[in-house]
Coordinates of C-alpha atoms and ligand atoms in Angstrom, one line a residue:
M1 CA 112.5 96.0 152.8
A2 CA 110.0 98.7 151.9
D3 CA 108.6 98.5 148.5
R4 CA 110.5 100.1 145.6
Y5 CA 109.0 101.6 142.4
D6 CA 110.4 102.6 139.0
W7 CA 108.2 105.7 139.1
V8 CA 106.3 107.5 141.7
L9 CA 103.6 110.1 141.0
R10 CA 102.8 112.2 144.0
G11 CA 100.3 114.7 145.0
A12 CA 97.9 114.6 142.1
A13 CA 94.1 113.9 142.1
V14 CA 93.8 110.5 140.6
F15 CA 90.6 109.3 138.7
T16 CA 90.0 105.7 140.1
P17 CA 87.0 103.7 139.6
K18 CA 85.6 105.2 142.8
G19 CA 86.0 108.7 141.8
L20 CA 88.7 111.3 142.3
V21 CA 90.9 110.5 145.1
S22 CA 93.9 112.2 146.5
A23 CA 96.9 109.5 146.1
D24 CA 100.3 108.6 145.3
I25 CA 100.7 106.0 142.5
G26 CA 103.7 103.4 142.4
V27 CA 104.5 102.0 139.0
S28 CA 106.6 99.1 138.8
G29 CA 107.3 97.0 135.4
G30 CA 104.9 99.1 133.4
R31 CA 102.1 98.4 135.8
I32 CA 100.3 100.1 138.7
A33 CA 101.7 98.7 141.8
K34 CA 100.3 100.7 144.4
I35 CA 97.6 103.6 144.8
G36 CA 98.0 105.2 148.3
D37 CA 100.3 106.8 150.4
I38 CA 103.9 106.1 149.2
R39 CA 106.8 106.7 151.4
P40 CA 109.1 109.6 150.0
G41 CA 112.3 108.2 148.5
S42 CA 110.7 104.8 147.3
G43 CA 110.8 105.6 143.5
A44 CA 113.7 105.4 141.0
V45 CA 112.1 108.5 139.5
E46 CA 109.6 110.5 141.3
D47 CA 107.1 113.5 140.1
N48 CA 105.6 116.1 142.1
L49 CA 102.4 116.4 140.4
A50 CA 100.3 118.5 142.7
G51 CA 97.7 120.6 140.9
L52 CA 97.2 118.1 138.2
T53 CA 95.0 115.3 137.5
V54 CA 95.8 111.7 136.5
L55 CA 93.1 110.3 134.2
P56 CA 93.5 106.7 132.8
G57 CA 95.2 106.8 129.6
V58 CA 92.7 107.9 126.6
I59 CA 92.1 105.4 123.9
D60 CA 91.2 106.7 120.6
T61 CA 89.5 103.9 118.7
Q62 CA 89.1 105.7 115.5
V63 CA 92.1 107.1 113.5
H64 CA 93.3 106.8 109.9
F65 CA 96.9 107.0 110.1
R66 CA 97.3 106.2 106.3
E67 CA 100.4 104.0 106.3
P68 CA 100.9 102.3 104.1
G69 CA 100.0 104.0 101.0
A70 CA 99.5 107.6 101.9
E71 CA 102.3 108.7 104.0
H72 CA 102.4 112.1 102.5
K73 CA 99.2 112.6 104.6
E74 CA 100.5 110.8 107.8
D75 CA 102.1 107.5 108.8
L76 CA 102.4 105.4 112.1
A77 CA 105.1 107.6 113.4
T78 CA 103.7 110.9 112.9
G79 CA 100.1 110.1 113.7
T80 CA 101.4 108.4 117.1
A81 CA 103.3 111.4 117.7
A82 CA 100.4 113.4 117.4
A83 CA 98.4 110.9 119.8
A84 CA 101.1 111.3 122.4
K85 CA 101.2 115.0 122.3
G86 CA 97.6 115.1 122.8
G87 CA 97.2 112.8 125.7
V88 CA 96.4 109.7 123.9
T89 CA 98.0 106.6 125.3
A90 CA 96.3 103.9 122.7
I91 CA 94.8 104.0 119.0
C92 CA 92.9 101.8 116.9
D93 CA 93.7 102.4 113.1
M94 CA 91.5 102.0 110.4
P95 CA 92.0 99.7 107.3
N96 CA 91.5 102.1 104.3
T97 CA 95.3 102.2 103.6
K98 CA 97.0 101.1 100.3
P99 CA 96.5 98.0 100.2
N100 CA 93.6 98.0 102.1
T101 CA 93.8 95.9 105.2
T102 CA 91.8 93.1 104.6
S103 CA 94.2 90.0 104.9
P104 CA 96.5 88.5 107.4
E105 CA 99.7 89.8 105.5
T106 CA 98.4 93.3 105.2
L107 CA 97.6 93.2 109.2
A108 CA 101.0 91.6 110.0
D109 CA 102.7 94.3 107.8
K110 CA 101.1 97.4 109.7
V111 CA 101.8 95.7 113.2
A112 CA 105.7 95.1 112.2
R113 CA 105.6 98.9 110.9
G114 CA 104.2 100.1 114.4
K115 CA 107.2 98.4 116.2
G116 CA 109.9 100.7 116.9
R117 CA 108.2 103.5 115.2
A118 CA 104.8 104.0 117.2
W119 CA 104.8 106.4 120.3
V120 CA 101.7 104.8 121.8
D121 CA 100.1 101.3 121.6
F122 CA 98.1 100.2 118.5
G123 CA 95.5 98.2 117.2
F124 CA 94.2 97.7 113.8
Y125 CA 91.0 97.1 112.2
M126 CA 90.5 94.3 109.5
G127 CA 88.6 95.6 106.7
A128 CA 85.4 93.6 105.5
T129 CA 84.8 93.2 102.0
A130 CA 82.5 90.5 100.3
E131 CA 85.4 88.7 99.1
N132 CA 87.0 88.0 102.7
A133 CA 83.6 87.8 104.7
E134 CA 83.9 84.2 105.2
D135 CA 87.6 84.3 106.5
L136 CA 86.8 87.1 109.1
A137 CA 86.4 84.2 112.0
A138 CA 89.7 82.8 111.3
W139 CA 91.6 86.3 111.3
E140 CA 90.1 88.1 113.8
N141 CA 92.4 86.6 116.9
L142 CA 95.6 87.5 114.9
P143 CA 98.0 89.7 116.9
G144 CA 97.0 93.2 116.8
C145 CA 93.4 93.0 115.6
C146 CA 91.2 95.0 117.5
G147 CA 87.8 94.4 115.3
I148 CA 86.2 94.4 111.8
K149 CA 85.4 97.6 109.8
V150 CA 82.7 98.0 107.4
F151 CA 82.1 100.7 105.4
M152 CA 78.3 100.7 104.5
G153 CA 78.6 104.1 102.3
S154 CA 81.6 104.8 100.4
S155 CA 84.2 107.5 101.8
T156 CA 87.9 108.0 101.3
G157 CA 89.2 104.8 99.6
T158 CA 87.7 101.8 98.0
L159 CA 86.4 99.7 100.9
L160 CA 82.7 99.4 100.6
V161 CA 80.2 96.6 101.6
D162 CA 76.4 97.7 101.1
D163 CA 75.1 94.2 99.6
Q164 CA 72.9 92.6 102.3
A165 CA 74.0 89.1 101.6
A166 CA 77.5 90.0 102.2
L167 CA 76.7 92.1 105.2
E168 CA 74.4 89.0 106.9
T169 CA 77.8 86.9 106.2
I170 CA 80.3 89.3 107.9
F171 CA 77.6 89.5 110.7
A172 CA 77.5 85.7 110.9
T173 CA 81.1 85.3 110.8
G174 CA 83.1 85.7 113.8
K175 CA 82.7 87.5 117.3
R176 CA 84.8 90.3 117.6
R177 CA 83.2 93.9 117.6
I178 CA 82.3 95.2 114.0
A179 CA 82.5 99.0 113.6
V180 CA 80.6 100.5 110.8
H181 CA 80.3 103.6 109.0
A182 CA 76.8 103.7 108.4
E183 CA 75.6 106.0 105.5
D184 CA 73.4 104.6 102.5
E185 CA 75.3 103.9 99.4
T186 CA 72.2 103.9 97.3
R187 CA 71.0 107.4 98.5
L188 CA 74.4 108.7 98.4
K189 CA 74.9 107.8 95.0
A190 CA 71.4 109.3 94.0
R191 CA 71.7 112.5 95.4
Y192 CA 75.7 113.1 94.1
A193 CA 74.0 115.0 91.2
L194 CA 73.0 117.8 93.7
V195 CA 76.9 118.6 94.2
A196 CA 78.6 116.7 91.1
D197 CA 79.1 119.9 88.8
G198 CA 80.7 121.8 91.6
A199 CA 78.8 123.6 94.6
P200 CA 79.5 125.3 97.9
V201 CA 80.8 123.0 100.7
S202 CA 78.0 123.8 102.6
M203 CA 76.1 121.4 100.4
H204 CA 78.0 118.5 101.9
P205 CA 75.3 117.7 104.5
V206 CA 72.6 118.3 102.1
W207 CA 74.2 115.9 99.7
R208 CA 75.0 113.2 102.5
D209 CA 71.7 114.1 104.4
E210 CA 70.1 112.9 107.5
E211 CA 68.1 110.5 105.6
A212 CA 71.2 108.6 104.3
A213 CA 72.6 108.2 107.7
T214 CA 69.2 106.9 109.2
I215 CA 68.6 104.5 106.6
A216 CA 71.9 102.9 107.2
V217 CA 71.5 102.9 111.0
S218 CA 68.2 101.2 111.1
R219 CA 69.7 98.7 108.8
L220 CA 72.6 98.3 111.0
I221 CA 70.4 98.1 114.1
D222 CA 68.3 95.3 112.2
L223 CA 71.6 93.6 111.6
A224 CA 72.9 93.8 115.3
R225 CA 69.5 92.6 116.6
R226 CA 69.2 89.4 114.6
S227 CA 72.8 88.2 114.7
G228 CA 73.7 89.1 118.4
R229 CA 77.0 90.4 117.0
A230 CA 78.9 93.1 118.8
T231 CA 78.2 96.0 116.6
H232 CA 79.7 99.5 116.9
C233 CA 78.0 102.5 115.1
L234 CA 80.7 105.1 114.5
H235 CA 80.7 108.6 114.3
V236 CA 76.7 109.4 114.8
T237 CA 75.8 112.8 113.6
S238 CA 72.1 113.4 113.6
A239 CA 69.1 113.6 115.9
A240 CA 67.2 110.8 113.9
E241 CA 69.8 108.3 114.2
M242 CA 70.2 109.1 117.9
E243 CA 66.3 108.5 118.2
L244 CA 66.8 105.1 116.5
L245 CA 69.9 104.3 118.7
R246 CA 67.7 105.0 121.8
D247 CA 66.4 101.4 121.2
R248 CA 69.6 99.7 120.3
P249 CA 70.1 96.3 121.5
A250 CA 72.4 95.7 124.2
N251 CA 75.3 94.2 121.8
M252 CA 75.4 97.6 120.1
T253 CA 77.6 100.6 121.0
V254 CA 77.8 104.0 119.7
E255 CA 80.4 106.8 119.1
V256 CA 80.5 110.4 118.6
T257 CA 83.3 112.8 117.6
P258 CA 84.8 115.7 119.3
Q259 CA 84.3 117.6 116.0
H260 CA 80.5 116.8 115.7
L261 CA 80.1 117.7 119.4
T262 CA 81.9 121.0 118.9
L263 CA 81.5 122.3 115.3
A264 CA 78.2 123.2 113.3
A265 CA 76.9 124.2 110.1
P266 CA 76.7 126.9 109.0
D267 CA 79.5 128.6 110.9
A268 CA 82.0 125.6 110.6
Y269 CA 81.6 126.0 106.5
D270 CA 81.8 129.7 106.7
R271 CA 84.9 129.6 108.6
L272 CA 86.7 126.6 107.4
G273 CA 85.5 126.0 104.1
T274 CA 86.6 122.5 102.7
F275 CA 88.5 122.0 105.7
A276 CA 85.3 121.3 107.6
Q277 CA 84.4 118.8 105.0
M278 CA 84.0 115.0 106.7
N279 CA 82.0 112.0 106.4
P280 CA 79.4 111.9 107.9
P281 CA 78.9 115.4 107.6
I282 CA 79.3 118.5 110.3
R283 CA 75.4 119.3 110.6
D284 CA 73.6 122.0 112.2
A285 CA 73.1 123.3 115.8
R286 CA 70.3 121.2 116.2
H287 CA 72.1 117.6 115.6
R288 CA 74.7 118.8 117.7
D289 CA 72.5 119.6 120.5
A290 CA 70.8 116.0 119.8
L291 CA 74.3 114.3 120.1
W292 CA 74.8 116.2 123.5
A293 CA 71.3 115.2 124.8
A294 CA 72.1 111.3 123.7
L295 CA 75.5 111.4 125.5
R296 CA 73.9 112.8 128.7
D297 CA 71.1 110.2 128.5
G298 CA 73.6 107.4 128.2
V299 CA 73.0 106.4 124.4
V300 CA 76.7 107.2 123.7
S301 CA 79.4 104.5 124.5
C302 CA 82.5 106.2 123.5
I303 CA 84.4 109.1 121.9
G304 CA 86.7 108.5 119.1
S305 CA 88.4 111.4 116.7
D306 CA 87.9 109.9 113.3
H307 CA 91.4 111.7 112.9
A308 CA 91.6 111.5 108.9
P309 CA 94.3 113.8 107.6
H310 CA 94.7 115.1 104.4
T311 CA 97.2 117.7 103.0
R312 CA 96.3 121.5 102.8
E313 CA 96.8 121.2 99.2
E314 CA 94.4 118.4 99.0
K315 CA 91.6 120.1 101.2
A316 CA 92.1 123.4 99.1
Q317 CA 90.7 121.9 96.2
P318 CA 87.2 123.0 94.8
Y319 CA 84.1 120.9 96.3
P320 CA 83.4 118.3 95.8
K321 CA 87.0 117.4 94.6
S322 CA 88.4 118.2 98.2
P323 CA 88.7 115.0 100.3
S324 CA 86.6 114.2 103.1
G325 CA 88.4 114.2 106.6
M326 CA 90.0 116.3 109.2
P327 CA 92.6 115.5 111.9
G328 CA 91.5 115.0 115.3
V329 CA 93.5 112.6 117.5
Q330 CA 95.8 115.4 118.9
T331 CA 92.9 117.8 119.8
Y332 CA 90.6 115.2 121.1
V333 CA 91.4 115.6 125.0
P334 CA 91.8 119.2 125.0
V335 CA 88.5 120.0 123.1
M336 CA 86.7 117.5 125.4
L337 CA 88.3 118.9 128.6
D338 CA 87.0 122.2 127.7
H339 CA 83.5 120.7 127.2
V340 CA 84.1 119.2 130.6
N341 CA 85.1 122.6 132.1
A342 CA 82.2 124.3 130.6
G343 CA 79.9 121.7 132.4
R344 CA 78.4 119.8 129.4
L345 CA 79.7 116.6 130.7
G346 CA 81.3 115.4 134.0
L347 CA 85.0 114.2 134.4
S348 CA 83.7 110.7 135.1
D349 CA 81.7 110.5 131.7
F350 CA 84.9 111.6 130.0
V351 CA 86.8 109.0 131.5
R352 CA 84.2 106.5 130.7
L353 CA 84.0 107.5 127.2
S354 CA 87.4 107.9 126.6
S355 CA 89.0 105.2 128.5
S356 CA 87.0 102.7 130.6
N357 CA 84.4 102.0 127.8
P358 CA 86.6 101.7 124.7
A359 CA 89.0 99.2 126.7
E360 CA 85.8 97.0 127.6
M361 CA 84.3 97.3 124.1
F362 CA 87.3 96.2 122.5
G363 CA 88.7 93.8 124.6
M364 CA 91.7 95.4 126.2
T365 CA 91.7 93.9 129.7
G366 CA 94.1 95.7 132.1
R367 CA 93.6 98.9 130.3
G368 CA 91.1 101.9 130.7
R369 CA 91.3 102.3 134.6
I370 CA 93.4 103.4 137.2
E371 CA 93.6 100.2 139.5
E372 CA 96.5 98.2 141.0
G373 CA 97.7 95.7 138.4
Y374 CA 96.4 97.7 135.4
R375 CA 98.8 98.9 132.9
A376 CA 100.3 102.2 133.7
D377 CA 98.9 104.3 130.9
F378 CA 98.3 107.7 132.0
T379 CA 96.8 110.8 130.6
I380 CA 97.9 113.6 133.0
V381 CA 95.8 116.8 132.7
D382 CA 96.0 120.4 134.0
M383 CA 92.1 121.0 134.2
G384 CA 92.7 124.7 135.0
A385 CA 95.3 125.5 132.0
E386 CA 94.0 128.1 129.3
R387 CA 95.6 127.4 126.0
T388 CA 95.0 128.4 122.3
I389 CA 95.0 125.5 119.8
S390 CA 97.2 126.2 117.0
D391 CA 98.5 124.7 113.9
D392 CA 102.3 125.0 115.1
W393 CA 101.5 122.6 117.8
I394 CA 100.2 119.7 115.5
A395 CA 102.7 116.9 115.1
S396 CA 100.2 115.2 112.3
R397 CA 102.0 115.6 109.1
C398 CA 99.1 117.5 107.6
G399 CA 100.2 120.3 109.8
W400 CA 96.7 121.6 110.5
T401 CA 93.8 121.5 112.8
P402 CA 90.2 122.7 112.4
F403 CA 90.6 124.0 116.0
H404 CA 93.4 126.5 115.1
G405 CA 92.5 129.7 117.2
T406 CA 90.2 128.1 119.7
R407 CA 90.9 129.0 123.2
V408 CA 90.4 125.9 125.5
T409 CA 90.5 125.3 129.3
G410 CA 92.2 122.1 129.9
W411 CA 95.3 120.6 128.8
P412 CA 97.2 117.3 128.9
V413 CA 100.7 117.8 130.3
I414 CA 102.1 114.4 130.3
T415 CA 101.4 111.2 128.5
A416 CA 102.5 108.1 129.9
V417 CA 102.4 104.7 128.0
G418 CA 103.4 101.4 130.2
G419 CA 105.0 103.7 132.9
R420 CA 107.0 105.4 130.5
V421 CA 106.7 109.2 129.8
V422 CA 106.4 109.9 126.4
M423 CA 105.2 113.4 126.3
R424 CA 105.8 116.2 128.9
E425 CA 104.7 119.8 128.5
D426 CA 104.3 119.6 124.7
A427 CA 107.6 117.8 124.0
L428 CA 108.1 114.2 122.9
I429 CA 110.4 112.3 125.4
G430 CA 112.5 109.1 124.6
T431 CA 111.8 107.1 121.6
P432 CA 108.9 105.3 120.2
K433 CA 108.3 102.0 122.0
G434 CA 104.6 101.7 121.3
E435 CA 103.5 98.1 121.6
P436 CA 100.5 96.2 119.9
I437 CA 97.6 96.1 122.2
A438 CA 97.1 92.3 123.4
F439 CA 93.3 92.1 122.8
D440 CA 91.4 89.3 124.4
P441 CA 91.0 86.5 122.6
V442 CA 87.2 86.0 121.6
Ligands
DOR501 O1 85.6 112.1 106.6 C1 86.1 110.9 106.6 N1 87.5 110.7 106.1 N2 85.3 109.9 106.8 C2 85.7 108.5 106.5 O2 84.9 107.6 106.6 C3 86.8 108.4 106.0 C4 88.0 109.4 106.2 C5 89.4 109.2 105.6 O3 89.7 108.2 105.8 O4 89.6 110.1 104.8

């Protein structure tokens, strides 16, 4: 008998590890069963996708979905709905929740909360503290644990480790990748006086300056080099950091965000005010150009959205009372596809930075590529679609995006997770069945 599939995707351009090919895809049991010519009528469901491009599912390894503790900003249901609407098939969520995710119990609680409520697959970082540093090795293989998170500089929430001895212990304890927010706490504290009594939000990158970032990044490179530990430098924002990271050890990976690749001072602060405030800050165009140069030179390993929603009311408070962070998981794909269409990066770079590299870096074997046997996670896009991003498309509970009014070319039209369509033409489909990602044991 001829092969039968649960779902056949026909006629699209398919991004395989060999590049773009014209092929059908047969999906069975949530996995990619065949790539090639598939006889008509072999699928229980068949989709004609002529004119569209099937990319491996986008994996966003830096989001803050706020649950538990700040569900008025976001929760796992609304955050993952935003992911699905934006073409993202898997997310890794940060530990600065309330309580912080710093123990097996708080991690298991988040995994349980995701089941039956998440639209896409999920993993959670374990937050490192001076107190739990010696326990991390015993916890890093717990179900749903994607990695360890360290805040070297304080940001939203109470997580912070800037003590050298505690950092040394964390880097020496365990194997899973450590993702680090690298801003120097001592310098941030010393310079806070610049803004403490009120200041224009354009002072945000002056307070949290390039030097604060480079001090922490050079300390981090040193820790990574001496420990040999898999280390991930989150949201790099400046030219000087990228210069340092050109000489990073092989065990170190580097993230940039779509916001830092797209927005720049002073324009972002003039247009968006405190809604452009995030940590580390949006800097001027010289820095943005340096991020692009580093991306083209292979210094950047992945793109993460740092989706960090706050309500409009919270963001509208006068600086510096206004919290730092902006949503980004839903706009990640359209904003980056627009950059692809503008020639700033190739489609193969996008796939590497959004899918295959994140899967490899965080030990998600069987994801991140369109290959037979791999999980059927697809970000299906219309590279030619012209759309305007608007607040009313946003599924995040915060209900706004810094890209409101931005015209883009390239749009996600179908999101499929484990062979199930969860978004088609901007509408969520079915019920939330996202699963905890099974990370490779370390
Ligand atoms: O701007 C930011 N907001 N940077 C962070 O590091 C944390 C995030 C948040 O959770 O709000």
